[in-house]
Coordinates of C-alpha atoms in Angstrom, one line a residue:
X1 CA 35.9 12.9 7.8
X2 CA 32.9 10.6 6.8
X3 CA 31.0 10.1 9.9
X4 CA 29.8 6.7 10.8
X5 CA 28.5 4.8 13.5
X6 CA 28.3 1.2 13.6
X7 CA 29.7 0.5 16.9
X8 CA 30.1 1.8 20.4
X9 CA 31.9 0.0 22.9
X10 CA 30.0 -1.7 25.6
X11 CA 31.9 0.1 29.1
X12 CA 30.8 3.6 27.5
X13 CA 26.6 4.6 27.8
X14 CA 24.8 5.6 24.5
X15 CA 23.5 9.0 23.7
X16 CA 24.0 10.2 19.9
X17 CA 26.5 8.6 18.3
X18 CA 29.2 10.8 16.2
X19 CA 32.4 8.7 15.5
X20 CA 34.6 9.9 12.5
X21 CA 36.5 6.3 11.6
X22 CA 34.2 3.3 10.6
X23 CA 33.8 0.3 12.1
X24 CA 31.2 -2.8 11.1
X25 CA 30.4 -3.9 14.1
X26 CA 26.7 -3.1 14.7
X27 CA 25.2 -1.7 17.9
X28 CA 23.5 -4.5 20.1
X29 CA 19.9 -3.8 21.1
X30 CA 17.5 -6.1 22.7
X31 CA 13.9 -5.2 21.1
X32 CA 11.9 -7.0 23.4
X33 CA 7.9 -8.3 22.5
X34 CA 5.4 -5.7 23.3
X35 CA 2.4 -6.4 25.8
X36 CA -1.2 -6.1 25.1
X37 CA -4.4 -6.0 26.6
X38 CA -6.0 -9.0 25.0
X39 CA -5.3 -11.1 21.8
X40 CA -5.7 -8.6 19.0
X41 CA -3.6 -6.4 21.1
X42 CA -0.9 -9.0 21.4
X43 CA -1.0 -10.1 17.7
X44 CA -0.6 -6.4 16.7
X45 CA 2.0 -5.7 19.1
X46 CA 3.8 -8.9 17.3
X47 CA 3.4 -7.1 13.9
X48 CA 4.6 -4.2 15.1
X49 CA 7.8 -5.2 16.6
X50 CA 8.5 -7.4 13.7
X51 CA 9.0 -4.4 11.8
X52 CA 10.6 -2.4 13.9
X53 CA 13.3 -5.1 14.3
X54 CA 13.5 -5.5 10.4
X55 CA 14.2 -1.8 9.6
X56 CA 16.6 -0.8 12.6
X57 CA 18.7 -4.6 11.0
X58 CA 18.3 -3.8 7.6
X59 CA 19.9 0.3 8.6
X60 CA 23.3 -2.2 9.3
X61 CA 23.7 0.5 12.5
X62 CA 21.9 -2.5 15.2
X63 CA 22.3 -5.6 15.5
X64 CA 18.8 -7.3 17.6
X65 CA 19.7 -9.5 20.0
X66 CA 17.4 -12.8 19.4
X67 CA 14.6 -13.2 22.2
X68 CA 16.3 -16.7 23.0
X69 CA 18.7 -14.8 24.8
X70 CA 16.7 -12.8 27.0
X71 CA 17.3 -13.3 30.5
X72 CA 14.6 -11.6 32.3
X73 CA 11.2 -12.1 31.0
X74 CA 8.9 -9.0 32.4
X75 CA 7.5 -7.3 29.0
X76 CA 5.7 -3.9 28.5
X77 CA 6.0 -0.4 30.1
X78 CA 4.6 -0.2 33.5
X79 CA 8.0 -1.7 35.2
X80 CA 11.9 -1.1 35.4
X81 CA 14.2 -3.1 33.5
X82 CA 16.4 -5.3 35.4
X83 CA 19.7 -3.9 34.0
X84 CA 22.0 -6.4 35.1
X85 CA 19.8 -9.1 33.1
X86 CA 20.8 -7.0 29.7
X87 CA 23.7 -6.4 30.9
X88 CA 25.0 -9.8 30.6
X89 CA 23.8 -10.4 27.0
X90 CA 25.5 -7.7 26.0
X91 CA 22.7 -5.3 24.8
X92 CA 23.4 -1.9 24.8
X93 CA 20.4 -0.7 24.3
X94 CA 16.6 -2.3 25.0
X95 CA 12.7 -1.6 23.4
X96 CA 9.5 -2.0 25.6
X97 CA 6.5 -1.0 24.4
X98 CA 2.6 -2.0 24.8
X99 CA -0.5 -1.9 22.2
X100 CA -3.7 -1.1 23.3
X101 CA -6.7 -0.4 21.1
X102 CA -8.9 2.1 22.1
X103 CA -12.3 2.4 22.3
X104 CA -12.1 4.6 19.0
X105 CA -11.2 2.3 17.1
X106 CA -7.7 3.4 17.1
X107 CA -4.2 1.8 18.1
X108 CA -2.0 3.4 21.0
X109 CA 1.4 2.3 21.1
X110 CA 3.6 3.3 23.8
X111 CA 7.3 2.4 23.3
X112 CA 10.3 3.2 25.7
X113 CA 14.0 3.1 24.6
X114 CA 16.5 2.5 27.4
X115 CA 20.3 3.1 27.9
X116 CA 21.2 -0.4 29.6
X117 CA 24.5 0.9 30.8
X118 CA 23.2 4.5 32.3
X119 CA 20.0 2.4 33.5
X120 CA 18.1 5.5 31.7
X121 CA 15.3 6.0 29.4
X122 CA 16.4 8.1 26.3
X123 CA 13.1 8.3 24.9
X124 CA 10.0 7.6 25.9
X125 CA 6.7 8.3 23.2
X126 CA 2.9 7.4 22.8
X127 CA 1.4 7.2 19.2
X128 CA -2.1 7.0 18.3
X129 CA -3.0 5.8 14.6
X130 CA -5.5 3.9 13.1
X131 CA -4.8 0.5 13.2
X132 CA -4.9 0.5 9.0
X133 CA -1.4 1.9 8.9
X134 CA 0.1 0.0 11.8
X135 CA 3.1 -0.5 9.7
X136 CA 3.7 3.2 9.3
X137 CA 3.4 3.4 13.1
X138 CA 6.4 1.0 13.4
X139 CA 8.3 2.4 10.7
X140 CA 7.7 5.9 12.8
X141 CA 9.5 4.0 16.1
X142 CA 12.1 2.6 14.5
X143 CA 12.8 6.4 13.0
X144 CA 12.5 7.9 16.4
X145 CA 15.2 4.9 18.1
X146 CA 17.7 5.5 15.1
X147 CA 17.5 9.4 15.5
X148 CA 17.9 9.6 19.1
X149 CA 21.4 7.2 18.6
X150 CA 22.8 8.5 15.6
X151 CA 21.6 12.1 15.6
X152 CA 20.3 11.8 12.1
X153 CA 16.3 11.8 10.7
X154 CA 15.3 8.3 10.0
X155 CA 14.0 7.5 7.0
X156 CA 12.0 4.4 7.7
X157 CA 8.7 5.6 6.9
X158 CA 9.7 6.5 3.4
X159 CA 8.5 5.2 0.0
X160 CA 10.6 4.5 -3.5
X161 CA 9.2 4.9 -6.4
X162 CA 11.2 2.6 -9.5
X163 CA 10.7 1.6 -12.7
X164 CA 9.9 -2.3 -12.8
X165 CA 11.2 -4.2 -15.3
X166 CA 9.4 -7.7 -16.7
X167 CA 10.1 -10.3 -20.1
X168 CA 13.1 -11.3 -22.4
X169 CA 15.8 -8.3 -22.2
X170 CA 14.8 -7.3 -26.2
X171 CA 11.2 -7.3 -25.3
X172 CA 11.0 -5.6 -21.7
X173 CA 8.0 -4.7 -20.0
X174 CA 8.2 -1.4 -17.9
X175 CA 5.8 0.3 -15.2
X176 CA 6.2 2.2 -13.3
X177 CA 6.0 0.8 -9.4
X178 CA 5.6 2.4 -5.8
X179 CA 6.3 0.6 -2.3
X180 CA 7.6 1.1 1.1
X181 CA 11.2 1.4 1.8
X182 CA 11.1 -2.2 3.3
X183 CA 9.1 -3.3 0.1
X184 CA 5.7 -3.8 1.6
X185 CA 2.6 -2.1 0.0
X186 CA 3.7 -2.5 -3.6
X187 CA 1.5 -1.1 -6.6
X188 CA 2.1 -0.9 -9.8
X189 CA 1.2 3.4 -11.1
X190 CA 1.1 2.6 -14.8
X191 CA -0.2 -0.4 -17.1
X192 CA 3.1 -1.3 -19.0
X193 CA 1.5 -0.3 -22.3
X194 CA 3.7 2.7 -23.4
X195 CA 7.6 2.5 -22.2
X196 CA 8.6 3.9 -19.2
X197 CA 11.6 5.8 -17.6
X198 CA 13.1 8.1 -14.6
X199 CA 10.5 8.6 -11.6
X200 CA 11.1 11.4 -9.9
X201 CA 9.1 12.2 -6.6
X202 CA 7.6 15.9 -6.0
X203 CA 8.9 16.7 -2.5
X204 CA 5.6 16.3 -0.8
X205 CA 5.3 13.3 -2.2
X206 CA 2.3 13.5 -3.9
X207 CA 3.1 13.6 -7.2
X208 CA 5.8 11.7 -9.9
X209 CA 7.3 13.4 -12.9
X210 CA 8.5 10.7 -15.2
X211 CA 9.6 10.2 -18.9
X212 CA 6.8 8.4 -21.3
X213 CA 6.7 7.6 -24.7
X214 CA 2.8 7.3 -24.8
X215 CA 3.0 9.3 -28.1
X216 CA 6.0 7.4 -29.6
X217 CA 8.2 11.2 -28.4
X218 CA 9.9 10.9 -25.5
X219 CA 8.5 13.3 -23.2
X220 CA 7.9 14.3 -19.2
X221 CA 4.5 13.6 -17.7
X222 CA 3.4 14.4 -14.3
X223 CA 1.6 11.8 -12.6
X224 CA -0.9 13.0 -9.7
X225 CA -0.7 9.8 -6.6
X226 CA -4.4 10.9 -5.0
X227 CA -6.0 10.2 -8.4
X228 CA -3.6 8.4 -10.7
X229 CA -4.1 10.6 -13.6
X230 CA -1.1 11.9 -15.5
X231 CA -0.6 14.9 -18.1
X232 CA 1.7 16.1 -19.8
X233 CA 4.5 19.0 -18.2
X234 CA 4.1 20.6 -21.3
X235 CA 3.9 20.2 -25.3
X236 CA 7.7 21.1 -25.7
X237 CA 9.8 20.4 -29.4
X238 CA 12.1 17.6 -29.4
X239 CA 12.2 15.1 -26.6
X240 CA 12.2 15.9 -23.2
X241 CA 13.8 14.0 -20.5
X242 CA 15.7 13.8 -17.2
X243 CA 13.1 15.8 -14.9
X244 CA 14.0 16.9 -11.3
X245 CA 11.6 18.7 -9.1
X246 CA 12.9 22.3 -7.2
X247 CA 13.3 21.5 -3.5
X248 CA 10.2 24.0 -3.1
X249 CA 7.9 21.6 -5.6
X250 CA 6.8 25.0 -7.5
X251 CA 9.7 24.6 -10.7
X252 CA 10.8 21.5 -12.5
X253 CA 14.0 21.0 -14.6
X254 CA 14.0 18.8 -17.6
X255 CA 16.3 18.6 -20.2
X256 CA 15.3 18.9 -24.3
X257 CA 16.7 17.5 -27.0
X258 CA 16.3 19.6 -30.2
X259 CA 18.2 20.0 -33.6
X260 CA 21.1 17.7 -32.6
X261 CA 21.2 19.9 -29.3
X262 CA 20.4 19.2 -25.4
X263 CA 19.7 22.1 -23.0
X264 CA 18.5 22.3 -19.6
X265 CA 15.4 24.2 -19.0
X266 CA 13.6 25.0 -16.1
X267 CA 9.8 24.9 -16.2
X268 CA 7.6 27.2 -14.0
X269 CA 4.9 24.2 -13.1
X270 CA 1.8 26.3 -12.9
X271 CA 2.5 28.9 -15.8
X272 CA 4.7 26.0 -18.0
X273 CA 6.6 28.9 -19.0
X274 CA 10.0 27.6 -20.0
X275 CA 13.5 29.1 -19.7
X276 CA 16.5 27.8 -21.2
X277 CA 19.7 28.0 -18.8
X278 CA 22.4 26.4 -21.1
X279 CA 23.8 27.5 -24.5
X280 CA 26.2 25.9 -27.2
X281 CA 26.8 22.9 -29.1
X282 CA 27.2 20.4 -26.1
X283 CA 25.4 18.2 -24.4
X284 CA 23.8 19.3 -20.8
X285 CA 21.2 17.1 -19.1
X286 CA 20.7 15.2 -15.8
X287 CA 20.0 18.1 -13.8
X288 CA 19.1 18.7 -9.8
X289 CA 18.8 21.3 -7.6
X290 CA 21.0 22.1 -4.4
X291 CA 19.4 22.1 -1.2
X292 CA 18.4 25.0 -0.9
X293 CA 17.4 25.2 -4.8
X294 CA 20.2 27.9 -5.6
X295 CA 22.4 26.1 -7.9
X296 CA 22.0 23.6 -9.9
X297 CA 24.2 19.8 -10.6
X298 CA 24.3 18.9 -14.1
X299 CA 26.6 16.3 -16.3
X300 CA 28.0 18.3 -19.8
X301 CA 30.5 16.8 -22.9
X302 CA 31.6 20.5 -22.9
X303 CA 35.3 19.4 -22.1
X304 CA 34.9 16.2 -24.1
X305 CA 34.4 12.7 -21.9
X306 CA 31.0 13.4 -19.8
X307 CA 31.9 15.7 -16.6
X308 CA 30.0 17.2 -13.9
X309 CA 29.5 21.1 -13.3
X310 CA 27.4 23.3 -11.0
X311 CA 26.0 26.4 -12.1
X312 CA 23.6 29.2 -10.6
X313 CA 20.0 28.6 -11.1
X314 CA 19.7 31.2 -13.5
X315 CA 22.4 29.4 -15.7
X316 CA 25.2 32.0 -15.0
X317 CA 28.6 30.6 -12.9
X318 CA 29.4 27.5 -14.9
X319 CA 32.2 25.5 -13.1
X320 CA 33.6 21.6 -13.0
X321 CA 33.5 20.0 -9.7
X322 CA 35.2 16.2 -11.5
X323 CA 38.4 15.1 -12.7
X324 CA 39.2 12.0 -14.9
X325 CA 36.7 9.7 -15.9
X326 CA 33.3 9.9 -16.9
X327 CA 30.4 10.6 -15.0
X328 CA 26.8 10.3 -15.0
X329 CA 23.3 11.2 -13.0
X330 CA 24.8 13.5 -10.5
X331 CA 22.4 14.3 -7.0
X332 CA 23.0 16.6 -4.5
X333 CA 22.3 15.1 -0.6
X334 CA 20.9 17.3 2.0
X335 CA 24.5 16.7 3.4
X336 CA 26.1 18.8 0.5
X337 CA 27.3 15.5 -0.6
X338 CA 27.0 14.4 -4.3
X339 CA 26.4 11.0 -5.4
X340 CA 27.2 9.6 -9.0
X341 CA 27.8 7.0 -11.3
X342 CA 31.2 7.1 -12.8
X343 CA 32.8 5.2 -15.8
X344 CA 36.3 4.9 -15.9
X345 CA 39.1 2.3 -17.3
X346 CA 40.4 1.1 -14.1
X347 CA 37.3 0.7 -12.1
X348 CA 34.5 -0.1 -14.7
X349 CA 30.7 1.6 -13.6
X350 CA 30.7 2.2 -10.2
X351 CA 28.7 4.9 -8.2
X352 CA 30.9 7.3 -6.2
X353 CA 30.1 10.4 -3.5
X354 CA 31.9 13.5 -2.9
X355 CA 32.1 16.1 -0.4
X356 CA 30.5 19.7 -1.8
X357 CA 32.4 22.6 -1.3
X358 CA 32.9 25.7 -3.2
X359 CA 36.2 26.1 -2.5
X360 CA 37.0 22.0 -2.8
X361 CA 39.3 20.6 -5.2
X362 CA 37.1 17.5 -5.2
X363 CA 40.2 15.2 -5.2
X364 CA 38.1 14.0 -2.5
X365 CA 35.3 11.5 -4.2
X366 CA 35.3 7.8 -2.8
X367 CA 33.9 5.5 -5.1
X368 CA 31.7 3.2 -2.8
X369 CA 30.2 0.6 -5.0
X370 CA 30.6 -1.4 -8.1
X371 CA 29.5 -4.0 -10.3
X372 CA 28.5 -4.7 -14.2
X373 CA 26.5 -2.0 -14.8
X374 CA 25.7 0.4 -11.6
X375 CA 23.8 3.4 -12.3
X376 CA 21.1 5.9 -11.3
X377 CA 21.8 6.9 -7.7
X378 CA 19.2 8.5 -5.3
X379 CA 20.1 10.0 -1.7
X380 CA 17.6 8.7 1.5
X381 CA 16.5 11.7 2.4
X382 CA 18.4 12.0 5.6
X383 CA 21.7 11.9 3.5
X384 CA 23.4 9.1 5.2
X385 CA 22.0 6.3 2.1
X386 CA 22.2 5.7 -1.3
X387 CA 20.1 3.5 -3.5
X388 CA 21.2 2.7 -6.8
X389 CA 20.7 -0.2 -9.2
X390 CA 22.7 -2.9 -10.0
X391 CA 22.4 -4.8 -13.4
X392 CA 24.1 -7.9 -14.6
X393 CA 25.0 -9.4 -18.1
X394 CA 22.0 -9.3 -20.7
X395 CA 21.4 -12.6 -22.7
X396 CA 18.8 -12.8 -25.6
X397 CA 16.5 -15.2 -23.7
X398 CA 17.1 -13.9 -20.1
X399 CA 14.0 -12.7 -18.6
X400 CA 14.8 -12.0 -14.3
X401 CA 17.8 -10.5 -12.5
X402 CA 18.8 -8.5 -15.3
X403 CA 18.9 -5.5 -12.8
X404 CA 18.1 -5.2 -9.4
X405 CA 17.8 -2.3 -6.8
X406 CA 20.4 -2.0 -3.5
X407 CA 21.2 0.0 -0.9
X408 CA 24.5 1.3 0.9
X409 CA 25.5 3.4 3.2
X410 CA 27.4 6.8 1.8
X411 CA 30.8 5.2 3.7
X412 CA 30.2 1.8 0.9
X413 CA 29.0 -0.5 4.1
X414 CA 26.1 -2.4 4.1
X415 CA 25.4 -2.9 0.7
X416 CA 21.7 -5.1 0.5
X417 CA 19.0 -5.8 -2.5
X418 CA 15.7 -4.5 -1.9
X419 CA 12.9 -6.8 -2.7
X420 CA 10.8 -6.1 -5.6
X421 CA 8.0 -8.1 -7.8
X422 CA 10.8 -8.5 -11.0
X423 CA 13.7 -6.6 -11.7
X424 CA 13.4 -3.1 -11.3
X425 CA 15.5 0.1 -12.2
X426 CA 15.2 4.2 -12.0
X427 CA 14.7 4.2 -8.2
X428 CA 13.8 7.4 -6.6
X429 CA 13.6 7.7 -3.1
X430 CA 10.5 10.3 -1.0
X431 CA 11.0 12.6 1.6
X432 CA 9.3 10.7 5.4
X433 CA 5.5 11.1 5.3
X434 CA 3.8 14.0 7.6

């Protein structure tokens, strides 16, 4: 069964959270204002809490209970919660925390999460950061909170890199962008000059390989974050396209076009030696590694309409995992589960998961959203979230929400638009910073 966890009911206490039939009713929790020592404290403390209430809503697994509705009105660490007070509004769970900034120069925040119906702490954690990245100090909280409840990572303190999208649809302007999950710190990572396509984040998050036209060839450059220079993976023939980084950042795939042909290749990154791991008159390109980088997901015409197959990484062991229909960007979850976009008669583009298995059948893939044109899924990078963009009808003279990027849990609940500059495609989502 699809696990999910949007609701607990209030006469049982919370620990972690593993319930196998959905249900949309969020989790209450009373996040309450966090003290400080003097003013600076007290306005970073309001910062602070701001976005820990904004990721732990926009997750759709809480639902904050507004401050109107606090009964008792004692705030910060040093004291025990009167129980009875959140008991009667209904919160399940309840945040105190305090900001004090020390002497260094630096930001301690101490946070305690509490069980309201035990009357126990579940977790109870002091950070010290510099005050310059207090928002990744909040992100960090809200991670720890939605770890301890649902027993999976958080993925809060992430980023997503995208492809942003600006001007009339025949005369788009494309950079590539960079920003927090929430959309905060956004940057643009190239000029708009050359077109654009498919970010794809190293997995220390350090570096981008994307698809450029810079010299009118489509071809895969690797763009290094710390100095904002990019070079090219390699002076291949034909195009190359469609790059994926190994799960241990030292091989990339790609795919090349050549001669009417497409192959998948894999590229040693500091030798660029390249080896070719599909043969024949087909098609074979959107490519990603497993896990644990021992097979690979791919999309091939082989059969006719566009299907999906896993092979070994050395190429060997080719074998369909769809059925009907035709699919599209495959990527593999740390779950074993396998997101898609799918095209088929009855249903139009949607983007659809399925449960990995080597023995499966794979009768059993959900499709979990829809729309115009849905395409190029990307997995959180605890599994449990998908982002994927969402275009609408193209006109001649239409210039903004030709395509947007959303979010939705793997179940299809709590489907939201992240905010971005313009419209924006291509997302890729990072692994959570160290």
């Amino acid at each position: 069964c699809l696990a999910i966890f949007f609701a607990i009911p209030n006469i049982f206490a919370i620990t972690t959270i593993e319930i196998t039939e959905g249900n949309i009713d969020p989790i209450p929790i009373a996040i309450n204002e966090f003290s400080g020592h003097n003013h600076a404290d007290v306005k970073s403390a309001e910062n602070i809490v701001k976005v820990i209430k904004n990721d732990l809503h926009n997750c759709g697994v809480f639902r904050p209970i507004s401050n109107a509705a606090f009964i008792e009105n004692k705030i910060g660490v040093s004291h025990k919660p009167l129980f009875a007070a959140w008991q009667q509004i209904n919160a399940n769970l309840l945040v105190n925390g305090e900001v004090q900034r020390l002497d260094s120069g630096k930001l301690k925040v101490k946070f305690i999460l509490w069980d309201t119906i035990l009357e126990t702490q579940l977790v109870s954690e002091t950070l010290e950061l510099s005050e310059t990245i207090w928002r990744r100090g909040a992100h960090k909280i809200a991670d720890k909170i939605y770890k301890k409840i649902t027993g999976y990572d958080g993925y809060f303190d992430t980023r997503i890199v995208y492809v942003s999208e600006k001007g009339a649809y025949t005369k788009r302007i494309k950079r590539i962008a960079i920003m927090d999950q929430d959309g905060e710190n956004h940057r643009y990572l190239t000029d708009g000059s050359t077109l654009v396509l498919t970010p794809r984040f190293s997995p220390d998050g350090r570096k981008i390989l994307y698809l450029s036209y810079k010299n009118r060839i489509p071809q895969v450059f690797m763009l290094d974050l710390a100095s904002g220079k990019s070079s090219l993976l390699g002076n291949f023939p034909g195009m190359s396209f469609a790059p994926h980084f190994a799960p241990d950042g030292r091989t990339a795939l790609i795919s090349i076009a050549q001669n009417g042909r497409t192959h998948i290749y894999e590229i040693d990154l500091a030798t660029k030696k390249k080896t070719q791991l599909t043969h024949g008159a087909s098609i074979f390109t959107s490519p990603s590694y497993s896990p644990d980088g021992k097979e690979i997901l791919f999309q091939s015409d082989k059969d006719g309409l566009r299907q999906l197959y896993i092979m070994d990484r050395n190429g060997s062991n080719i074998r369909r995992i769809s059925s009907s229909g035709s699919y599209a960007e495959p990527t593999w979850s740390i779950n074993d589960y396998i997101a898609f976009t799918k095209v088929s008669r009855d249903f139009g583009f949607t983007i659809g998961v399925m449960k990995y298995s080597p023995t499966s059948t794979y009768s059993n893939e959900r499709l979990i959203a829809s729309g115009y044109l849905v395409e190029s899924p990307s997995w959180a990078p605890n599994g449990r979230v998908i982002l994927f963009t969402k275009g609408s009808k193209p006109s001649a003279h239409k210039t903004s929400g030709l395509s947007r990027l959303h979010t939705i849990d793997f179940t299809g609940y709590n489907e939201r638009v992240l905010p971005t500059p313009y419209d924006a495609s291509d997302p890729d989502w990072s692994k959570p910073r160290s």
